[in-house]
PDB file of C-alpha atoms and ligand atoms in Angstrom:
ATOM      1  CA  MET S   1      22.315   4.784 -10.914  1.00 53.00           C
ATOM      2  CA  ASP S   2      22.120   2.659  -7.765  1.00 79.00           C
ATOM      3  CA  LYS S   3      21.233  -0.990  -8.048  1.00 89.00           C
ATOM      4  CA  LYS S   4      17.536  -1.692  -7.415  1.00 94.00           C
ATOM      5  CA  TYR S   5      15.912  -4.818  -6.090  1.00 97.00           C
ATOM      6  CA  LEU S   6      12.526  -6.390  -6.516  1.00 97.00           C
ATOM      7  CA  ILE S   7      11.629  -9.669  -4.862  1.00 98.00           C
ATOM      8  CA  GLY S   8       8.332 -11.413  -5.472  1.00 98.00           C
ATOM      9  CA  ASN S   9       7.481 -13.431  -2.370  1.00 98.00           C
ATOM     10  CA  TRP S  10       4.981 -16.063  -3.414  1.00 98.00           C
ATOM     11  CA  LYS S  11       4.609 -17.427   0.121  1.00 98.00           C
ATOM     12  CA  MET S  12       2.563 -20.668   0.092  1.00 98.00           C
ATOM     13  CA  TYR S  13       0.755 -19.879  -3.141  1.00 98.00           C
ATOM     14  CA  LYS S  14       0.751 -21.374  -6.655  1.00 98.00           C
ATOM     15  CA  THR S  15       0.628 -24.910  -7.976  1.00 98.00           C
ATOM     16  CA  ILE S  16       3.322 -25.880 -10.442  1.00 97.00           C
ATOM     17  CA  GLU S  17       0.859 -25.201 -13.255  1.00 97.00           C
ATOM     18  CA  GLU S  18       0.196 -21.690 -11.962  1.00 98.00           C
ATOM     19  CA  ALA S  19       3.892 -21.025 -11.388  1.00 97.00           C
ATOM     20  CA  THR S  20       4.698 -22.167 -14.928  1.00 96.00           C
ATOM     21  CA  PHE S  21       1.937 -19.990 -16.398  1.00 97.00           C
ATOM     22  CA  PHE S  22       3.274 -16.978 -14.502  1.00 97.00           C
ATOM     23  CA  MET S  23       6.851 -17.426 -15.681  1.00 96.00           C
ATOM     24  CA  GLN S  24       5.859 -18.135 -19.269  1.00 95.00           C
ATOM     25  CA  HIS S  25       3.952 -14.862 -19.368  1.00 96.00           C
ATOM     26  CA  LEU S  26       6.443 -12.783 -17.411  1.00 95.00           C
ATOM     27  CA  LEU S  27       9.643 -13.712 -19.228  1.00 93.00           C
ATOM     28  CA  PRO S  28       8.694 -12.371 -22.698  1.00 92.00           C
ATOM     29  CA  GLN S  29       7.633  -9.067 -21.117  1.00 93.00           C
ATOM     30  CA  LEU S  30      10.938  -8.764 -19.289  1.00 91.00           C
ATOM     31  CA  GLU S  31      12.871  -9.442 -22.453  1.00 86.00           C
ATOM     32  CA  ALA S  32      11.192  -6.407 -24.002  1.00 84.00           C
ATOM     33  CA  ILE S  33      12.508  -3.984 -21.383  1.00 84.00           C
ATOM     34  CA  ASP S  34      15.938  -2.743 -20.417  1.00 78.00           C
ATOM     35  CA  SER S  35      16.198  -4.106 -16.909  1.00 75.00           C
ATOM     36  CA  GLY S  36      19.566  -2.366 -16.500  1.00 75.00           C
ATOM     37  CA  SER S  37      20.561  -2.186 -12.863  1.00 81.00           C
ATOM     38  CA  LEU S  38      17.545  -4.125 -11.607  1.00 91.00           C
ATOM     39  CA  ALA S  39      17.985  -7.322  -9.578  1.00 94.00           C
ATOM     40  CA  LEU S  40      14.684  -9.117  -9.990  1.00 96.00           C
ATOM     41  CA  CYS S  41      13.997 -12.196  -7.874  1.00 97.00           C
ATOM     42  CA  ILE S  42      11.124 -14.607  -7.490  1.00 97.00           C
ATOM     43  CA  ALA S  43      10.813 -16.515  -4.229  1.00 98.00           C
ATOM     44  CA  PRO S  44       8.499 -19.466  -4.861  1.00 98.00           C
ATOM     45  CA  ALA S  45       7.885 -22.363  -2.499  1.00 98.00           C
ATOM     46  CA  PHE S  46      10.979 -24.588  -2.168  1.00 98.00           C
ATOM     47  CA  VAL S  47       9.327 -27.341  -4.165  1.00 98.00           C
ATOM     48  CA  HIS S  48       9.024 -25.132  -7.274  1.00 97.00           C
ATOM     49  CA  LEU S  49      12.594 -23.798  -7.321  1.00 97.00           C
ATOM     50  CA  PRO S  50      14.060 -26.439  -9.692  1.00 97.00           C
ATOM     51  CA  ALA S  51      11.135 -26.160 -12.134  1.00 96.00           C
ATOM     52  CA  ILE S  52      11.440 -22.398 -12.253  1.00 96.00           C
ATOM     53  CA  ARG S  53      15.161 -22.623 -12.799  1.00 95.00           C
ATOM     54  CA  THR S  54      14.443 -24.875 -15.781  1.00 95.00           C
ATOM     55  CA  LEU S  55      11.872 -22.401 -17.133  1.00 93.00           C
ATOM     56  CA  LEU S  56      14.434 -19.597 -16.871  1.00 90.00           C
ATOM     57  CA  ASN S  57      16.612 -21.608 -19.250  1.00 85.00           C
ATOM     58  CA  GLY S  58      19.705 -19.573 -18.452  1.00 83.00           C
ATOM     59  CA  SER S  59      17.882 -16.244 -18.635  1.00 81.00           C
ATOM     60  CA  THR S  60      19.485 -13.692 -16.382  1.00 81.00           C
ATOM     61  CA  PHE S  61      16.390 -11.484 -16.092  1.00 82.00           C
ATOM     62  CA  ILE S  62      15.242 -13.233 -12.956  1.00 92.00           C
ATOM     63  CA  GLN S  63      17.167 -14.717 -10.084  1.00 95.00           C
ATOM     64  CA  LEU S  64      15.882 -17.442  -7.843  1.00 97.00           C
ATOM     65  CA  ALA S  65      15.237 -16.580  -4.228  1.00 98.00           C
ATOM     66  CA  ALA S  66      14.138 -18.814  -1.365  1.00 98.00           C
ATOM     67  CA  GLN S  67      11.733 -17.867   1.401  1.00 98.00           C
ATOM     68  CA  ASN S  68      13.731 -19.465   4.211  1.00 98.00           C
ATOM     69  CA  CYS S  69      16.481 -21.941   5.083  1.00 98.00           C
ATOM     70  CA  HIS S  70      17.561 -23.883   8.147  1.00 98.00           C
ATOM     71  CA  HIS S  71      20.106 -22.410  10.545  1.00 98.00           C
ATOM     72  CA  GLU S  72      22.366 -25.492  10.681  1.00 98.00           C
ATOM     73  CA  PRO S  73      24.603 -26.522   7.769  1.00 98.00           C
ATOM     74  CA  GLU S  74      23.152 -30.069   7.665  1.00 98.00           C
ATOM     75  CA  GLY S  75      21.874 -32.749   9.980  1.00 98.00           C
ATOM     76  CA  ALA S  76      18.945 -34.759  11.232  1.00 98.00           C
ATOM     77  CA  PHE S  77      16.313 -32.043  10.800  1.00 98.00           C
ATOM     78  CA  THR S  78      13.328 -33.699   9.184  1.00 98.00           C
ATOM     79  CA  GLY S  79      11.440 -31.491   6.773  1.00 97.00           C
ATOM     80  CA  GLU S  80      14.084 -28.767   6.619  1.00 98.00           C
ATOM     81  CA  VAL S  81      16.166 -27.323   3.763  1.00 98.00           C
ATOM     82  CA  SER S  82      19.754 -26.148   4.178  1.00 98.00           C
ATOM     83  CA  ALA S  83      21.433 -23.102   2.681  1.00 98.00           C
ATOM     84  CA  ALA S  84      23.875 -25.415   0.881  1.00 98.00           C
ATOM     85  CA  MET S  85      20.984 -27.233  -0.815  1.00 98.00           C
ATOM     86  CA  LEU S  86      19.615 -23.934  -2.047  1.00 98.00           C
ATOM     87  CA  ALA S  87      22.974 -22.728  -3.345  1.00 98.00           C
ATOM     88  CA  ASP S  88      23.403 -26.082  -5.067  1.00 97.00           C
ATOM     89  CA  ILE S  89      20.290 -25.572  -7.216  1.00 96.00           C
ATOM     90  CA  GLY S  90      21.158 -22.005  -8.191  1.00 96.00           C
ATOM     91  CA  VAL S  91      19.357 -19.914  -5.596  1.00 97.00           C
ATOM     92  CA  GLY S  92      20.951 -16.468  -5.300  1.00 96.00           C
ATOM     93  CA  SER S  93      19.199 -14.957  -2.300  1.00 98.00           C
ATOM     94  CA  VAL S  94      17.206 -16.029   0.735  1.00 98.00           C
ATOM     95  CA  LEU S  95      14.600 -14.210   2.800  1.00 98.00           C
ATOM     96  CA  ILE S  96      15.427 -14.421   6.477  1.00 98.00           C
ATOM     97  CA  GLY S  97      13.095 -13.579   9.334  1.00 97.00           C
ATOM     98  CA  HIS S  98       9.916 -12.730   7.464  1.00 97.00           C
ATOM     99  CA  SER S  99       7.382 -11.646  10.093  1.00 96.00           C
ATOM    100  CA  GLU S 100       5.161 -14.610   9.247  1.00 97.00           C
ATOM    101  CA  ARG S 101       8.020 -16.900  10.286  1.00 97.00           C
ATOM    102  CA  ARG S 102       8.804 -14.820  13.366  1.00 96.00           C
ATOM    103  CA  VAL S 103       5.165 -15.137  14.439  1.00 94.00           C
ATOM    104  CA  TYR S 104       4.155 -18.651  13.331  1.00 96.00           C
ATOM    105  CA  GLN S 105       7.508 -20.443  13.675  1.00 96.00           C
ATOM    106  CA  LYS S 106       8.627 -18.339  16.649  1.00 97.00           C
ATOM    107  CA  GLU S 107      11.945 -17.490  14.985  1.00 97.00           C
ATOM    108  CA  ASP S 108      13.975 -15.147  17.151  1.00 94.00           C
ATOM    109  CA  HIS S 109      16.859 -12.805  16.458  1.00 91.00           C
ATOM    110  CA  LEU S 110      19.580 -15.245  17.496  1.00 90.00           C
ATOM    111  CA  LEU S 111      18.277 -18.037  15.301  1.00 96.00           C
ATOM    112  CA  LEU S 112      17.925 -15.583  12.432  1.00 97.00           C
ATOM    113  CA  GLY S 113      21.520 -14.465  12.948  1.00 97.00           C
ATOM    114  CA  LYS S 114      22.648 -18.065  12.398  1.00 97.00           C
ATOM    115  CA  LYS S 115      20.577 -18.247   9.217  1.00 98.00           C
ATOM    116  CA  VAL S 116      22.143 -15.053   7.902  1.00 98.00           C
ATOM    117  CA  LYS S 117      25.595 -16.573   8.437  1.00 97.00           C
ATOM    118  CA  ARG S 118      24.636 -19.845   6.716  1.00 98.00           C
ATOM    119  CA  VAL S 119      23.362 -17.971   3.670  1.00 98.00           C
ATOM    120  CA  LEU S 120      26.515 -15.851   3.423  1.00 98.00           C
ATOM    121  CA  GLU S 121      28.735 -18.931   3.822  1.00 98.00           C
ATOM    122  CA  GLN S 122      27.069 -20.346   0.723  1.00 98.00           C
ATOM    123  CA  GLY S 123      27.721 -17.201  -1.307  1.00 98.00           C
ATOM    124  CA  MET S 124      24.062 -16.155  -1.432  1.00 98.00           C
ATOM    125  CA  GLN S 125      22.536 -12.839  -0.371  1.00 98.00           C
ATOM    126  CA  PRO S 126      20.391 -12.876   2.768  1.00 98.00           C
ATOM    127  CA  PHE S 127      17.532 -10.365   2.917  1.00 98.00           C
ATOM    128  CA  LEU S 128      16.854  -9.839   6.592  1.00 98.00           C
ATOM    129  CA  CYS S 129      13.238  -8.827   7.138  1.00 98.00           C
ATOM    130  CA  CYS S 130      12.432  -6.495   9.990  1.00 98.00           C
ATOM    131  CA  GLY S 131       9.440  -4.471  11.056  1.00 97.00           C
ATOM    132  CA  GLU S 132       7.331  -3.517  14.025  1.00 97.00           C
ATOM    133  CA  SER S 133       3.836  -4.636  14.990  1.00 95.00           C
ATOM    134  CA  LEU S 134       0.967  -2.193  15.226  1.00 94.00           C
ATOM    135  CA  LYS S 135       1.236  -2.355  19.011  1.00 94.00           C
ATOM    136  CA  ASP S 136       4.938  -1.433  18.865  1.00 96.00           C
ATOM    137  CA  ARG S 137       4.158   1.516  16.651  1.00 95.00           C
ATOM    138  CA  ARG S 138       1.301   2.736  18.804  1.00 93.00           C
ATOM    139  CA  ASN S 139       3.579   2.482  21.841  1.00 95.00           C
ATOM    140  CA  GLY S 140       6.268   4.457  20.068  1.00 96.00           C
ATOM    141  CA  ARG S 141       8.634   1.454  20.210  1.00 97.00           C
ATOM    142  CA  HIS S 142       8.940   0.960  16.440  1.00 98.00           C
ATOM    143  CA  LYS S 143      12.502   2.241  16.159  1.00 98.00           C
ATOM    144  CA  ALA S 144      13.724   0.286  19.185  1.00 98.00           C
ATOM    145  CA  VAL S 145      12.150  -2.926  17.873  1.00 97.00           C
ATOM    146  CA  VAL S 146      13.632  -2.605  14.404  1.00 98.00           C
ATOM    147  CA  GLN S 147      17.038  -1.672  15.817  1.00 97.00           C
ATOM    148  CA  GLN S 148      17.039  -4.768  18.025  1.00 96.00           C
ATOM    149  CA  GLN S 149      15.964  -7.000  15.143  1.00 96.00           C
ATOM    150  CA  ILE S 150      18.798  -5.730  12.984  1.00 97.00           C
ATOM    151  CA  GLU S 151      21.569  -5.568  15.576  1.00 95.00           C
ATOM    152  CA  GLU S 152      20.924  -8.994  17.102  1.00 95.00           C
ATOM    153  CA  SER S 153      20.481 -10.778  13.791  1.00 96.00           C
ATOM    154  CA  LEU S 154      23.522  -9.166  12.185  1.00 96.00           C
ATOM    155  CA  ASP S 155      25.759  -9.495  15.240  1.00 93.00           C
ATOM    156  CA  GLY S 156      29.241 -10.597  14.182  1.00 92.00           C
ATOM    157  CA  ILE S 157      28.525 -10.302  10.453  1.00 94.00           C
ATOM    158  CA  THR S 158      31.612  -9.056   8.647  1.00 92.00           C
ATOM    159  CA  GLU S 159      30.298  -9.175   5.074  1.00 94.00           C
ATOM    160  CA  ILE S 160      27.658  -6.543   5.725  1.00 96.00           C
ATOM    161  CA  GLU S 161      27.605  -5.302   2.134  1.00 95.00           C
ATOM    162  CA  LYS S 162      26.480  -8.736   0.967  1.00 97.00           C
ATOM    163  CA  VAL S 163      23.369  -8.427   3.122  1.00 98.00           C
ATOM    164  CA  GLY S 164      20.053  -6.807   2.185  1.00 98.00           C
ATOM    165  CA  ILE S 165      17.372  -5.526   4.542  1.00 98.00           C
ATOM    166  CA  ALA S 166      13.617  -5.562   3.936  1.00 98.00           C
ATOM    167  CA  TYR S 167      11.622  -3.208   6.146  1.00 98.00           C
ATOM    168  CA  GLU S 168       8.119  -4.613   6.406  1.00 97.00           C
ATOM    169  CA  PRO S 169       5.868  -3.113   9.064  1.00 97.00           C
ATOM    170  CA  VAL S 170       3.802  -6.095  10.215  1.00 95.00           C
ATOM    171  CA  TRP S 171       0.582  -4.073  10.164  1.00 93.00           C
ATOM    172  CA  ALA S 172       1.069  -3.349   6.448  1.00 94.00           C
ATOM    173  CA  ILE S 173       1.673  -6.937   5.291  1.00 91.00           C
ATOM    174  CA  GLY S 174      -1.233  -8.367   3.346  1.00 86.00           C
ATOM    175  CA  THR S 175      -3.613  -5.814   4.849  1.00 87.00           C
ATOM    176  CA  GLY S 176      -3.867  -3.278   2.045  1.00 84.00           C
ATOM    177  CA  GLU S 177      -2.806  -0.673   4.590  1.00 85.00           C
ATOM    178  CA  VAL S 178       0.462   0.592   3.130  1.00 86.00           C
ATOM    179  CA  ALA S 179       2.717   2.689   5.358  1.00 91.00           C
ATOM    180  CA  SER S 180       2.756   6.391   4.533  1.00 95.00           C
ATOM    181  CA  LEU S 181       5.717   7.710   2.586  1.00 97.00           C
ATOM    182  CA  GLU S 182       6.821   9.636   5.678  1.00 97.00           C
ATOM    183  CA  VAL S 183       6.799   6.469   7.800  1.00 97.00           C
ATOM    184  CA  ILE S 184       8.679   4.531   5.131  1.00 97.00           C
ATOM    185  CA  GLU S 185      11.338   7.158   4.571  1.00 97.00           C
ATOM    186  CA  ALA S 186      11.814   7.825   8.287  1.00 97.00           C
ATOM    187  CA  MET S 187      12.395   4.141   9.033  1.00 98.00           C
ATOM    188  CA  HIS S 188      14.605   3.563   6.009  1.00 98.00           C
ATOM    189  CA  SER S 189      16.845   6.450   6.930  1.00 97.00           C
ATOM    190  CA  PHE S 190      16.917   5.234  10.552  1.00 98.00           C
ATOM    191  CA  ILE S 191      17.985   1.757   9.362  1.00 98.00           C
ATOM    192  CA  LYS S 192      20.614   3.382   7.172  1.00 97.00           C
ATOM    193  CA  GLU S 193      21.986   5.188  10.222  1.00 97.00           C
ATOM    194  CA  ILE S 194      22.129   1.945  12.212  1.00 97.00           C
ATOM    195  CA  LEU S 195      24.029   0.234   9.414  1.00 97.00           C
ATOM    196  CA  TRP S 196      26.439   3.141   9.183  1.00 96.00           C
ATOM    197  CA  HIS S 197      27.079   3.471  12.917  1.00 94.00           C
ATOM    198  CA  GLN S 198      27.207  -0.255  13.747  1.00 92.00           C
ATOM    199  CA  TYR S 199      28.768  -1.680  10.611  1.00 93.00           C
ATOM    200  CA  GLY S 200      30.342   1.277   8.823  1.00 93.00           C
ATOM    201  CA  SER S 201      28.442   0.745   5.596  1.00 93.00           C
ATOM    202  CA  LYS S 202      26.223   2.959   3.498  1.00 93.00           C
ATOM    203  CA  ASN S 203      25.857   0.332   0.793  1.00 94.00           C
ATOM    204  CA  VAL S 204      23.300  -2.083   2.185  1.00 97.00           C
ATOM    205  CA  PRO S 205      20.096  -2.068   0.104  1.00 97.00           C
ATOM    206  CA  ILE S 206      16.943  -1.447   2.138  1.00 98.00           C
ATOM    207  CA  LEU S 207      13.744  -2.697   0.480  1.00 98.00           C
ATOM    208  CA  TYR S 208      10.223  -1.796   1.510  1.00 97.00           C
ATOM    209  CA  GLY S 209       7.497  -4.434   1.827  1.00 97.00           C
ATOM    210  CA  GLY S 210       3.869  -4.346   2.917  1.00 96.00           C
ATOM    211  CA  SER S 211       0.874  -3.822   0.610  1.00 95.00           C
ATOM    212  CA  CYS S 212       3.039  -2.416  -2.174  1.00 96.00           C
ATOM    213  CA  ASN S 213       0.991  -2.509  -5.376  1.00 96.00           C
ATOM    214  CA  PRO S 214       0.928  -1.023  -8.901  1.00 97.00           C
ATOM    215  CA  GLN S 215      -0.843   2.100  -7.629  1.00 97.00           C
ATOM    216  CA  ASN S 216       1.537   3.042  -4.824  1.00 97.00           C
ATOM    217  CA  ALA S 217       4.821   1.497  -6.005  1.00 97.00           C
ATOM    218  CA  LYS S 218       6.166   4.497  -7.882  1.00 97.00           C
ATOM    219  CA  ALA S 219       5.776   6.882  -4.945  1.00 97.00           C
ATOM    220  CA  ILE S 220       7.339   4.359  -2.553  1.00 97.00           C
ATOM    221  CA  PHE S 221      10.296   3.712  -4.849  1.00 97.00           C
ATOM    222  CA  ASN S 222      10.898   7.435  -5.192  1.00 96.00           C
ATOM    223  CA  CYS S 223      11.704   7.680  -1.486  1.00 96.00           C
ATOM    224  CA  PRO S 224      15.454   8.370  -1.414  1.00 94.00           C
ATOM    225  CA  ASN S 225      16.390   5.505   0.911  1.00 96.00           C
ATOM    226  CA  VAL S 226      14.179   2.846  -0.665  1.00 97.00           C
ATOM    227  CA  ALA S 227      16.253   0.496  -2.838  1.00 97.00           C
ATOM    228  CA  GLY S 228      13.315  -1.558  -4.052  1.00 97.00           C
ATOM    229  CA  GLY S 229      10.487  -3.742  -2.873  1.00 98.00           C
ATOM    230  CA  LEU S 230       9.580  -7.061  -1.340  1.00 98.00           C
ATOM    231  CA  ILE S 231       6.207  -7.812  -2.856  1.00 98.00           C
ATOM    232  CA  GLY S 232       3.731 -10.392  -1.615  1.00 97.00           C
ATOM    233  CA  GLY S 233       0.166 -10.346  -2.945  1.00 97.00           C
ATOM    234  CA  ALA S 234       0.884  -8.175  -5.987  1.00 98.00           C
ATOM    235  CA  SER S 235       3.684 -10.512  -7.107  1.00 98.00           C
ATOM    236  CA  LEU S 236       1.189 -13.302  -7.752  1.00 98.00           C
ATOM    237  CA  ARG S 237      -0.309 -11.645 -10.840  1.00 98.00           C
ATOM    238  CA  VAL S 238       1.903 -11.089 -13.880  1.00 98.00           C
ATOM    239  CA  ASP S 239       0.294  -7.775 -14.870  1.00 97.00           C
ATOM    240  CA  ASP S 240       0.571  -6.299 -11.381  1.00 98.00           C
ATOM    241  CA  PHE S 241       4.129  -7.503 -10.967  1.00 98.00           C
ATOM    242  CA  MET S 242       5.158  -6.069 -14.347  1.00 97.00           C
ATOM    243  CA  LYS S 243       3.660  -2.704 -13.406  1.00 97.00           C
ATOM    244  CA  ILE S 244       5.733  -2.726 -10.227  1.00 97.00           C
ATOM    245  CA  VAL S 245       8.849  -3.649 -12.216  1.00 96.00           C
ATOM    246  CA  THR S 246       8.150  -0.681 -14.493  1.00 94.00           C
ATOM    247  CA  ALA S 247       7.603   1.627 -11.509  1.00 95.00           C
ATOM    248  CA  LEU S 248      10.972   0.645 -10.090  1.00 95.00           C
ATOM    249  CA  LEU S 249      12.722   1.172 -13.408  1.00 92.00           C
ATOM    250  CA  GLU S 250      11.238   4.655 -13.583  1.00 88.00           C
ATOM    251  CA  GLN S 251      12.513   5.497 -10.109  1.00 78.00           C
ATOM    252  CA  LYS S 252      14.432   8.714 -10.028  1.00 58.00           C
ATOM    253  CA  ASP S 253      17.624   9.000  -8.037  1.00 53.00           C
ATOM    254  CA  GLY S 254      17.781  11.633  -5.330  1.00 45.00           C
ATOM    255  CA  THR S 255      14.136  12.598  -5.472  1.00 47.00           C
ATOM    256  CA  ASN S 256      12.162  13.651  -2.469  1.00 43.00           C
ATOM    257  CA  CYS S 257       9.671  11.386  -0.827  1.00 45.00           C
ATOM    258  CA  ASN S 258       6.471  12.974  -2.116  1.00 37.00           C
TER     259      ASN S 258
HETATM  260  P1  PGA G   1       2.179  -8.033   0.803  1.00 96.55           P
HETATM  261  O1  PGA G   1       3.300  -8.968   1.475  1.00 96.55           O
HETATM  262  O2  PGA G   1       2.822  -7.331  -0.353  1.00 96.55           O
HETATM  263  O3  PGA G   1       1.110  -8.983   0.389  1.00 96.55           O
HETATM  264  O4  PGA G   1       1.727  -7.077   1.867  1.00 96.55           O
HETATM  265  C1  PGA G   1       4.621  -8.541   1.577  1.00 96.55           C
HETATM  266  C2  PGA G   1       5.445  -9.621   2.229  1.00 96.55           C
HETATM  267  O5  PGA G   1       4.928 -10.318   3.096  1.00 96.55           O
HETATM  268  O6  PGA G   1       6.630  -9.804   1.897  1.00 96.55           O
END
């Protein structure tokens, strides 16, 4: 069975008390299941990473992920966090180019490409987020936009199989408007083609993100080219997150997207 991925993106939510409560309730539930080939990550705010690592107490059920890093190895960049700092405290993967950062921090493909390289240099897995706006989709430019995001940000990357992709249509993030299974599968197989033609790999995991919740997760994960999920809102509640974990574990290989 292929490896599956689930990343809880906590964004700028949770106090340390709330984060601790979440982990203390999630961990016993995870211990009760056979997580098998599942790579489960939580991406809290930077400031909570060390505390969560302590709570994990060596448990391998959950890996630490970060929501971002700086594109330079080190330097006079007040308020920033480097990839090396993240690796140093046990972070295993880093989200790169989430649409909220592309929009609010004006991160572009070239900057994101540097971040991808920094993360790989530190032995962590970058998850490059891509996805079109509603305007791009209405204009029929969704494939061109996603292709450009991927090709420019992965330009010159040789360790392609250490990279993950998260397809997150911007119009589906935090809106409750999940993409249809047809839209998801069509874009995931398009991304797969890009990765095959440009980088010669069929082994890059492609996660779906955008209003994934306990009700729709199972159907989304059953799409053949969906390797897991990047979960925002529904990763903030233990019960919802556990239901999504269960949905991913029940995913069938080689099923049709219906
Ligand atoms: P959402 O967010 O699940 O709340 O739509 C997903 C994300 O932004 O990664």
